[in-house]
CSV table of C-alpha atoms in Angstrom, one decimal:
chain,number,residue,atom,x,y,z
T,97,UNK,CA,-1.2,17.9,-75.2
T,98,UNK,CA,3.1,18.3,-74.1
T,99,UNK,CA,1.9,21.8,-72.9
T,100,UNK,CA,-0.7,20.5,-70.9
T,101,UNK,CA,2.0,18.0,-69.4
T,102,UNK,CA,4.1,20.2,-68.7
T,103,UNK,CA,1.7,22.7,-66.9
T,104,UNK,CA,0.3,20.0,-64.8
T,105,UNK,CA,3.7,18.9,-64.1
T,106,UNK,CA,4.9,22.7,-63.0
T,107,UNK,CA,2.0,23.3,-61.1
T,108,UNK,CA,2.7,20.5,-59.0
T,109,UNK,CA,6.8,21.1,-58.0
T,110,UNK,CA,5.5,24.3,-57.2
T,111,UNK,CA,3.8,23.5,-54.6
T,112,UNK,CA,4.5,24.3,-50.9
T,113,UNK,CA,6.8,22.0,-49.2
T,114,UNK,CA,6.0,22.2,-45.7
T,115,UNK,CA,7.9,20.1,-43.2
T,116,UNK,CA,6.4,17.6,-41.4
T,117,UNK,CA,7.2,16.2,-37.8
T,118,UNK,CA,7.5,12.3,-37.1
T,119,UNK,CA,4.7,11.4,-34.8
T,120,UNK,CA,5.8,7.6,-34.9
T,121,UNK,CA,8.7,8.9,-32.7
T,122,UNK,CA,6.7,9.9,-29.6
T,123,UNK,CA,4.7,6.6,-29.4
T,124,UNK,CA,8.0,4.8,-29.7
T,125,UNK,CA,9.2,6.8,-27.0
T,126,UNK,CA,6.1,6.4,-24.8
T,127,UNK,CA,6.3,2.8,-25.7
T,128,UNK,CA,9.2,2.7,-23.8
T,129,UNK,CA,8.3,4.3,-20.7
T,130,UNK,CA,5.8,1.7,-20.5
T,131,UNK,CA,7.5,-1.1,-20.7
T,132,UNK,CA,10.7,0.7,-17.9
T,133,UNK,CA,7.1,1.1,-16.2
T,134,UNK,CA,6.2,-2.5,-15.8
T,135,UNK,CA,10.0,-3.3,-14.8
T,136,UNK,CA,9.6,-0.9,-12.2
T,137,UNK,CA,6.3,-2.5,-10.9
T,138,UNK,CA,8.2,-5.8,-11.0
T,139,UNK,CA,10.8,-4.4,-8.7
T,140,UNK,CA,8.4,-2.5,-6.0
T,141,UNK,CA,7.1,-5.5,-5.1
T,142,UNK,CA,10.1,-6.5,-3.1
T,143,UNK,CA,11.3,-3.2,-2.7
T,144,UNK,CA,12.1,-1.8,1.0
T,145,UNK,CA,9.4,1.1,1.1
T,146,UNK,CA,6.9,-0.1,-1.5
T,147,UNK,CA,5.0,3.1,-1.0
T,148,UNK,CA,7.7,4.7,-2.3
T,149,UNK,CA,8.3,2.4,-5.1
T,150,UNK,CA,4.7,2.0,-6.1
T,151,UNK,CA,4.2,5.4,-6.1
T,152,UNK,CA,7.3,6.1,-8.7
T,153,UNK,CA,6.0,3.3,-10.7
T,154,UNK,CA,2.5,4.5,-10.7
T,155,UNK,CA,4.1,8.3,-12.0
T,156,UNK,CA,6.2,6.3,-14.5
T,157,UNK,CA,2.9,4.7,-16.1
T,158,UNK,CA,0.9,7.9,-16.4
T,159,UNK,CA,3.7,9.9,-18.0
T,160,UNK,CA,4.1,6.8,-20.6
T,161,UNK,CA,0.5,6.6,-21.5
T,162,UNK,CA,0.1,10.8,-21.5
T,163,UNK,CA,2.6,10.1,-24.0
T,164,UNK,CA,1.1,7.7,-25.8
T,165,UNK,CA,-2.3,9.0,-25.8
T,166,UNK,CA,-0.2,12.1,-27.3
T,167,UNK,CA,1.7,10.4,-29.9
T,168,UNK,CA,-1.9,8.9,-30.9
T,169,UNK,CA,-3.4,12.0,-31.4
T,170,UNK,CA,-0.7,13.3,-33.6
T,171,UNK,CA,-0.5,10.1,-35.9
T,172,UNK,CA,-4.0,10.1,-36.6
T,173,UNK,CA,-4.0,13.7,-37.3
T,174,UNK,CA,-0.7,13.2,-40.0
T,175,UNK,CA,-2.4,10.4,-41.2
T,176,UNK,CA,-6.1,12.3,-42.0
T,177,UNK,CA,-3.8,15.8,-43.2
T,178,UNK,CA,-1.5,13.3,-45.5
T,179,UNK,CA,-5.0,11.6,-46.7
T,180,UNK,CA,-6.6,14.7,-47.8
T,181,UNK,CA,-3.8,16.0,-49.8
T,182,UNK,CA,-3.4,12.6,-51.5
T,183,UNK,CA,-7.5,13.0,-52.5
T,184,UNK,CA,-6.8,16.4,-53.7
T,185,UNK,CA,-3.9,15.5,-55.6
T,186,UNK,CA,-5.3,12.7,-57.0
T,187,UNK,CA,-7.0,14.5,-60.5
T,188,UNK,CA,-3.8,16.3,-60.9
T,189,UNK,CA,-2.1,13.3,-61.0
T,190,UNK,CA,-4.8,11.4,-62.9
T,191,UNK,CA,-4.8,14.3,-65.9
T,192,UNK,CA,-1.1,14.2,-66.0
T,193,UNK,CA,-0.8,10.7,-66.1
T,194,UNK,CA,-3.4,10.7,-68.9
T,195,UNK,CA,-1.1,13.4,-70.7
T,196,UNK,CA,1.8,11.8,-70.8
T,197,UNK,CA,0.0,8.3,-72.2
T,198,UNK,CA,-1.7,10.4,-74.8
T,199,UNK,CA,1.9,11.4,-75.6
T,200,UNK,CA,3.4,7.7,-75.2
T,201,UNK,CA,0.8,6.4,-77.9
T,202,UNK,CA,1.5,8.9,-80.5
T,203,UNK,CA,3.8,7.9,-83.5
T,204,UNK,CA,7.5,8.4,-83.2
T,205,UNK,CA,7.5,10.9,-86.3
T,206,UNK,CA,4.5,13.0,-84.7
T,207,UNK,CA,6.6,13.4,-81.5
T,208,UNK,CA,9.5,14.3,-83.4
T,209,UNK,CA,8.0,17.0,-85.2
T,210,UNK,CA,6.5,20.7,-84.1
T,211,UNK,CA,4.2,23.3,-85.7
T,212,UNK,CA,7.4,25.7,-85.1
T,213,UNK,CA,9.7,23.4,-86.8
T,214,UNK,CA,12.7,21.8,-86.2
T,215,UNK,CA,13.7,25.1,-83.5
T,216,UNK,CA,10.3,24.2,-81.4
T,217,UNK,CA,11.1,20.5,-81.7
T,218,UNK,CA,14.1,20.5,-80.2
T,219,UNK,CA,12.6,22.7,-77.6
T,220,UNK,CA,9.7,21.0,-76.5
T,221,UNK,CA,12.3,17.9,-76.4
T,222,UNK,CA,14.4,20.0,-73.7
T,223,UNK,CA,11.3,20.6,-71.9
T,224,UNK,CA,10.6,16.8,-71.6
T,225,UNK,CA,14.0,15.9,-70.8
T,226,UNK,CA,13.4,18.6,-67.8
T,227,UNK,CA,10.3,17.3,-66.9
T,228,UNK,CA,11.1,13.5,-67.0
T,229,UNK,CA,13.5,13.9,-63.2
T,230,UNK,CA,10.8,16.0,-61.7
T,231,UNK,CA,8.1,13.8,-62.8
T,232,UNK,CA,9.8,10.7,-61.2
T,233,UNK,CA,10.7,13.0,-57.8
T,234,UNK,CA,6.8,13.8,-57.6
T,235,UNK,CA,6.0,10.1,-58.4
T,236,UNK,CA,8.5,9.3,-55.6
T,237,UNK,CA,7.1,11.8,-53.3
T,238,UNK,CA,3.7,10.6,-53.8
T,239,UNK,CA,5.3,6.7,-53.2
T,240,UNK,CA,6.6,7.8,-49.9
T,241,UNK,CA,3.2,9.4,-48.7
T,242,UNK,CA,1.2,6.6,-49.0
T,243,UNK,CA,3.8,4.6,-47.5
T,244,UNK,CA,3.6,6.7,-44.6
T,245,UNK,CA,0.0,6.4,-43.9
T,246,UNK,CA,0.3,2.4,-44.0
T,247,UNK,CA,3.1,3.2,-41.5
T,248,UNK,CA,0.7,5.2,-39.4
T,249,UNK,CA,-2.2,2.9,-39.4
T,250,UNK,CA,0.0,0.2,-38.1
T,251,UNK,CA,1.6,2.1,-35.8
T,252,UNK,CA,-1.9,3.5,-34.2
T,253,UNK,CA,-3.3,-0.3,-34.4
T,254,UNK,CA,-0.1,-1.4,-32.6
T,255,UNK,CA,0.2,1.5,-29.7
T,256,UNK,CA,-3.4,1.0,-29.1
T,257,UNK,CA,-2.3,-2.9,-28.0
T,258,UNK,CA,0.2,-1.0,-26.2
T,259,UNK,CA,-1.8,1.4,-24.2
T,260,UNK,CA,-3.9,-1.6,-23.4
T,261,UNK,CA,-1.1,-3.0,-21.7
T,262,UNK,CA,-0.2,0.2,-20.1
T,263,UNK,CA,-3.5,0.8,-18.7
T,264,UNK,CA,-3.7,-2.4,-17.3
T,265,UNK,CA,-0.5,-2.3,-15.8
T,266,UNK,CA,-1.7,1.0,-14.2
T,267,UNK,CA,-4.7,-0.6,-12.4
T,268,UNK,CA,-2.1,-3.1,-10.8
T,269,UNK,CA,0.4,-0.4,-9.6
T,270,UNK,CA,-2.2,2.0,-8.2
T,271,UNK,CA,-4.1,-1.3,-6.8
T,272,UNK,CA,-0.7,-2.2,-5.4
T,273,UNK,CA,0.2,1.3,-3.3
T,274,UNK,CA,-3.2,1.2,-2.1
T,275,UNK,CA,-2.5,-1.8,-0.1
T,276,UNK,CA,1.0,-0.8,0.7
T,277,UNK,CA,-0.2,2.6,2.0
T,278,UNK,CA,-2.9,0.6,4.5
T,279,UNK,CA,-0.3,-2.0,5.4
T,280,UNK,CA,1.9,1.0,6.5
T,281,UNK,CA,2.9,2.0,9.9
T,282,UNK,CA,5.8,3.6,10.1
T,283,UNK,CA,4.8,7.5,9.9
T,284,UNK,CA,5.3,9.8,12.7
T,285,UNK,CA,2.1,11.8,14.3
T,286,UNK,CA,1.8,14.9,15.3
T,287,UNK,CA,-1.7,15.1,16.9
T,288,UNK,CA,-4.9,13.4,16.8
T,289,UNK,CA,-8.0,14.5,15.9
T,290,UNK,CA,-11.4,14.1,17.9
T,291,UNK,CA,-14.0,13.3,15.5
T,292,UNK,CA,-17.3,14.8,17.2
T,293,UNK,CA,-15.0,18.6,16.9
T,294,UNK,CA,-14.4,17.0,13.6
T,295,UNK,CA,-17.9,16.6,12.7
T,296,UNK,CA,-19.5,19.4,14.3
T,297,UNK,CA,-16.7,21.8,12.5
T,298,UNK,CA,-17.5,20.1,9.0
T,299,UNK,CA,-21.5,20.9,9.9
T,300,UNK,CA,-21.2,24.1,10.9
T,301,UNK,CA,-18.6,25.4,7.8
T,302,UNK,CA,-20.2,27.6,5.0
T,303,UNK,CA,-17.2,27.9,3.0
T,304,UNK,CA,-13.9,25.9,2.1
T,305,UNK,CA,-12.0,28.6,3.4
T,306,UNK,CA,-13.9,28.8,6.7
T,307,UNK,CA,-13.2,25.2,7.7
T,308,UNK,CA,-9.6,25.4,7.0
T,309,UNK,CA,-9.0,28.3,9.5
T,310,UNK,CA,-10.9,26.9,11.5
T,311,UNK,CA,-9.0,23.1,12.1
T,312,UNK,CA,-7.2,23.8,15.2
T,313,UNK,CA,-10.5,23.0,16.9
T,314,UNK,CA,-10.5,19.5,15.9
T,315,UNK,CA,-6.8,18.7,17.5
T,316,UNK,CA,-7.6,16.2,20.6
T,317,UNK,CA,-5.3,16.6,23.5
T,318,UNK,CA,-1.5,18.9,23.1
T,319,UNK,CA,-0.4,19.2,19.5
T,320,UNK,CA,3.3,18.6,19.3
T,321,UNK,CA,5.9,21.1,18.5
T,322,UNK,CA,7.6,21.4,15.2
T,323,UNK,CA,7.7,19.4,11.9
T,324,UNK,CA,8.1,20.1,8.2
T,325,UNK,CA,8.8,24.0,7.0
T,326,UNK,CA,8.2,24.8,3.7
T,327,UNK,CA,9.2,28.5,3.1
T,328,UNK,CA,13.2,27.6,1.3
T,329,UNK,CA,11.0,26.1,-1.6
T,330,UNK,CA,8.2,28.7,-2.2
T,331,UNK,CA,7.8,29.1,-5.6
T,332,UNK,CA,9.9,26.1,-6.9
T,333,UNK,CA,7.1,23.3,-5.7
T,334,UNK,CA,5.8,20.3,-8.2
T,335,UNK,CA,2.2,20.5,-9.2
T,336,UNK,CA,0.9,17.8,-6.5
T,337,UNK,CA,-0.9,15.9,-9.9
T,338,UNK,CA,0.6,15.3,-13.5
T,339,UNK,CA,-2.1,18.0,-15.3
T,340,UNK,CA,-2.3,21.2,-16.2
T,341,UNK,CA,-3.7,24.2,-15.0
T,342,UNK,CA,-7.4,25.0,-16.9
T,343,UNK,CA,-8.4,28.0,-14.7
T,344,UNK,CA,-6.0,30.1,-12.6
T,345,UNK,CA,-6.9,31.9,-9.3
T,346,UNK,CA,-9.3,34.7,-9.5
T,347,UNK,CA,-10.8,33.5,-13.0
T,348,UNK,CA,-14.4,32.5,-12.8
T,349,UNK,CA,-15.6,29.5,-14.4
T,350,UNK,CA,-18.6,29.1,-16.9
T,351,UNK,CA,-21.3,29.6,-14.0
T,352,UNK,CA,-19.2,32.7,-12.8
T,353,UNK,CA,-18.0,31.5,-9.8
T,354,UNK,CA,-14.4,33.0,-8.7
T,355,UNK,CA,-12.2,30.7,-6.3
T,356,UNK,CA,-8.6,32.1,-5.3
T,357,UNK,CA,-7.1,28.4,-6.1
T,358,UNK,CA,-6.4,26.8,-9.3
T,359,UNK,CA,-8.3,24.6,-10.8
T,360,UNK,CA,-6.0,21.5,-12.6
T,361,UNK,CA,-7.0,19.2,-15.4
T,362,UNK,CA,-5.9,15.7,-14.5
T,363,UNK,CA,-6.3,12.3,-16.5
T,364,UNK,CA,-8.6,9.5,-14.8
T,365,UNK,CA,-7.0,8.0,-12.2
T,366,UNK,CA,-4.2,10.3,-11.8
T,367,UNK,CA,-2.2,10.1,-8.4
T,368,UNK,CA,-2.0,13.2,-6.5
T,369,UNK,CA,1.2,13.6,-3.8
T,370,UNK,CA,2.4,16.2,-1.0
T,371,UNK,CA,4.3,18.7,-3.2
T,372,UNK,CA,6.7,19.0,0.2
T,373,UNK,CA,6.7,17.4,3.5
T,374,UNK,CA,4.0,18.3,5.4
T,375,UNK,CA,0.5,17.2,8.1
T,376,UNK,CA,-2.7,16.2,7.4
T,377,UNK,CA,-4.5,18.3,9.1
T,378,UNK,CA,-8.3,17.2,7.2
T,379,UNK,CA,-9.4,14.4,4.9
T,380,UNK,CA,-12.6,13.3,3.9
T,381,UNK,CA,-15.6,14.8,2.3
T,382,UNK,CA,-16.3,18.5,2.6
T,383,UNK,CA,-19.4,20.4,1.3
T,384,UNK,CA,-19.6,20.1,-2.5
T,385,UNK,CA,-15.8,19.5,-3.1
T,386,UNK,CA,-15.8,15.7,-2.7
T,387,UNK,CA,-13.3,14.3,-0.9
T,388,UNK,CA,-10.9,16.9,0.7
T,389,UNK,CA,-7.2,16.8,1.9
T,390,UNK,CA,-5.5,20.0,4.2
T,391,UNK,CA,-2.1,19.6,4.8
T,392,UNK,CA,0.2,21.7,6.5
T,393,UNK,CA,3.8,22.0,5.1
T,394,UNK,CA,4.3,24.7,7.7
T,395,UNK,CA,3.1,26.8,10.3
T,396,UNK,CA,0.3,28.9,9.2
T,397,UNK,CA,0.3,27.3,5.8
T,398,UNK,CA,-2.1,25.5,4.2
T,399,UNK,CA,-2.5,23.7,0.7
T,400,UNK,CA,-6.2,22.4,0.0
T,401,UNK,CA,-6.5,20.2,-2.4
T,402,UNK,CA,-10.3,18.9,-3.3
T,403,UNK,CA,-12.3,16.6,-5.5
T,404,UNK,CA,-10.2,13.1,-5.2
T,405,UNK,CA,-12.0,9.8,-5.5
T,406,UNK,CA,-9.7,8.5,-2.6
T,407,UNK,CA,-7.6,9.7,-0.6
T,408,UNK,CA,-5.1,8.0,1.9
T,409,UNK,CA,-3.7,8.7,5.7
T,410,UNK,CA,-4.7,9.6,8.8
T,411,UNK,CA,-5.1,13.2,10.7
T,412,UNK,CA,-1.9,14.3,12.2
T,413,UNK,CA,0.7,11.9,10.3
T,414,UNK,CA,3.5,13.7,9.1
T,415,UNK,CA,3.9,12.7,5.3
T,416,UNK,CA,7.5,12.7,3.2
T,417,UNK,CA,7.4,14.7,0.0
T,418,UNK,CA,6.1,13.1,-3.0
T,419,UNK,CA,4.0,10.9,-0.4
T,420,UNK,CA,0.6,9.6,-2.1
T,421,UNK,CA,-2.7,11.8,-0.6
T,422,UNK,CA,-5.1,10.4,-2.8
T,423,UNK,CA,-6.3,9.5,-6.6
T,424,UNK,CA,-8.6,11.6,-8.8
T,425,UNK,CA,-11.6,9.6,-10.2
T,426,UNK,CA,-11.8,7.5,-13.2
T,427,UNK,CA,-9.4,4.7,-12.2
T,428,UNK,CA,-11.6,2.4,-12.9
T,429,UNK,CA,-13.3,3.3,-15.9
T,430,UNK,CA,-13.8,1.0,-18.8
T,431,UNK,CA,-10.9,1.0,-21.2
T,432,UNK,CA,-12.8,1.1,-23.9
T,433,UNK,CA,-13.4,4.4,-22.9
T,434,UNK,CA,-10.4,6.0,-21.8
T,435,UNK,CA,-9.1,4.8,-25.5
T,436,UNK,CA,-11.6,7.0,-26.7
T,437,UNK,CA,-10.0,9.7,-25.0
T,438,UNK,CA,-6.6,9.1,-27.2
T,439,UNK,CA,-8.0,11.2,-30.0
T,440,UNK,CA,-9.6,14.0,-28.0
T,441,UNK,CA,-7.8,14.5,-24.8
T,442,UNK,CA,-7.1,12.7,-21.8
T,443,UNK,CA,-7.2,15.2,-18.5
T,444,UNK,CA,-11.2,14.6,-18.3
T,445,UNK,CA,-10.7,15.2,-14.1
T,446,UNK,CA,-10.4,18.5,-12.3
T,447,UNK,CA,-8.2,18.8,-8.9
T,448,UNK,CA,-8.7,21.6,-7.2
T,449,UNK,CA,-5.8,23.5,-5.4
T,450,UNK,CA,-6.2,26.3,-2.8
T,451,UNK,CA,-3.4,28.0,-0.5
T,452,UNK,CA,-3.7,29.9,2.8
T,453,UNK,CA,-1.2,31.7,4.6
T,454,UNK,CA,-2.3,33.3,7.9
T,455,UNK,CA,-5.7,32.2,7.3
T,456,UNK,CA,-5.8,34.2,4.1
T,457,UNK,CA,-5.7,32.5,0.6
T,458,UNK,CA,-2.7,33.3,-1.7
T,459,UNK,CA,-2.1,32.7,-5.7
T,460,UNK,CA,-0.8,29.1,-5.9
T,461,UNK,CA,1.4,30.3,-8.5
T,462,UNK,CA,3.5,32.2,-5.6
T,463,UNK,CA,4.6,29.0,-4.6
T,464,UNK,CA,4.2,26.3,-8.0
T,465,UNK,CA,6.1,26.2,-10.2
T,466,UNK,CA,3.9,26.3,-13.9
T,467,UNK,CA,5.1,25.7,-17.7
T,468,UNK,CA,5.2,29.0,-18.0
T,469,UNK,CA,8.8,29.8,-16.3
């Protein structure tokens, strides 16, 4: 019965240690995003160009609930890995508890003595003074496990309260810029648009592509000279949406289709800005891509950007970098839901990104940057 404790014991010290991370950290980080985040909306209220404010504060909150929903899915998945090994542990440590209470409840003079005599005694006593430490460090080990699933539940139950807060906060800010964008009137124009061209053009275009090197049609009256140029920042541009790229130019998606844009995963909701200064040359809805925005960062250059929910501005403003061009859809859904989507993802949204030069389309990765530099 002492061999069999011993074994039992062995077996388990010589398990792999393998080191885990501390998933409690990110949510405590996210945490506090959220709550810099509502300070922030606090402050854009009064703020001199609340577009500019709001739309900060409307960045601040998605990156602290992509966080969130981030540190989420890594608790729960440290909490289910420590779970199972604490199930399959748990005979091990049932047998060698058993073992050692068989060996408690024997008689002081059949512990002291051995088949092997008085030289195997006093061995099997070295082995149980060896044993007794690494019993109490896998006893300890075992203590701190469970204590860190507790942990974890509480924490999960806790940041759930917290992206709660967070999406709600959200709604405000993006309901907010909305209203500050509309109340706005201070951005230049560079040309108006007629809207029967406008129309006619958006009737008559086969292709995404087509339409856009076709919009000098719509232009009502002299377009004016100048505006943004864009060509000292090729390659070093923002992503206009917090995502990340699911299909790259050229790559055809599951029905086979090949577009020469990217196509970007976005979370509900997300806001979508100019990557630079630039026009609106289009916005509104285009052939199956939803609602459509063209700008123009600079002559003979053209970033498409389709399938917003809403988008903001008029033709021929000349918009700031960073300015809001619209929100992807799913701002409004229930939150319920989107807390569904801590545990398997949250960029359920697709933005879809397209750049001409010349009237010829170009790999977006020529001038975005991508997590891959």
């Amino acid at each position: 019965m002492m061999r069999r404790a011993v074994v039992l014991c062995l077996g388990l010290l010589a398990s792999p240690v393998v080191a885990q991370e501390d998933p409690a950290s990110a949510a405590l980080r996210a945490k506090g995003l959220l709550e810099e985040a509502a300070v922030a909306l606090d402050h854009a209220q009064g703020a001199r160009d609340r577009v500019a404010a709001l739309t900060q504060t409307v960045k601040a909150y998605e990156a602290g609930l992509a966080a969130l929903r981030t540190g989420l899915r890594q608790a729960a998945i440290r909490e289910k890995a420590l779970t199972q090994e604490l199930n399959s542990a748990q005979g091990q440590v049932a047998d060698l508890l058993a073992s050692l209470l068989t060996i408690g409840r024997s008689p002081a003079p059949v512990q002291l003595t051995h088949p092997d005599g008085p030289t195997g005694t006093a061995r099997a006593g070295m082995i149980l003074s060896e044993v007794s430490p690494a019993l109490q460090a896998e006893a300890d080990s075992l203590a701190r496990d469970l204590d860190e699933v507790k942990t974890l539940r509480a924490l999960q139950q806790t940041a759930a309260d917290t992206l709660r807060e967070g999406l709600r906060g959200a709604q405000e800010a993006r309901t907010a810029l909305s209203a500050a964008i509309s109340d706005r009137t201070d951005l230049p124009s560079k040309f108006t648009a007629d809207p029967v061209k406008t129309a006619v053009l958006v009737a008559s275009s086969e292709s995404l592509g087509s339409f856009a090197d076709n919009l000098g049609q719509i232009v009502a009256g002299e377009e004016l000279e100048g505006g943004p140029d864009v060509h000292e920042q090729r390659g070093m541009l923002e992503l206009p949406v917090q995502g990340t790229i699911l299909r790259a130019a050229g790559q055809p998606d599951a029905a086979g289709i090949v577009r020469p844009g990217w196509v970007i995963a976005t979370a509900p909701g997300a806001l979508v800005t100019t990557p630079a200064a630039a026009t609106i040359r289009y916005l509104g809805p285009l052939l199956d891509y939803g609602n459509v925005m063209i700008i123009e960062p600079g002559p003979g250059i053209l970033f498409v950007l389709a399938g917003m929910e809403q988008v903001y501005g008029e033709v021929g403003q000349v918009l700031p970098a960073g300015h809001p061009l619209g929100m992807m859809h799913g701002a409004g859904v229930a939150q319920g839901e989107i807390l569904t989507q801590a545990d398997t993802g949250q960029n359920t949204e697709t933005l879809y990104l397209e750049v001409r030069e010349n009237q010829e389309p170009v790999d977006p990765d020529e001038w975005f940057k991508t997590d891959k530099e």
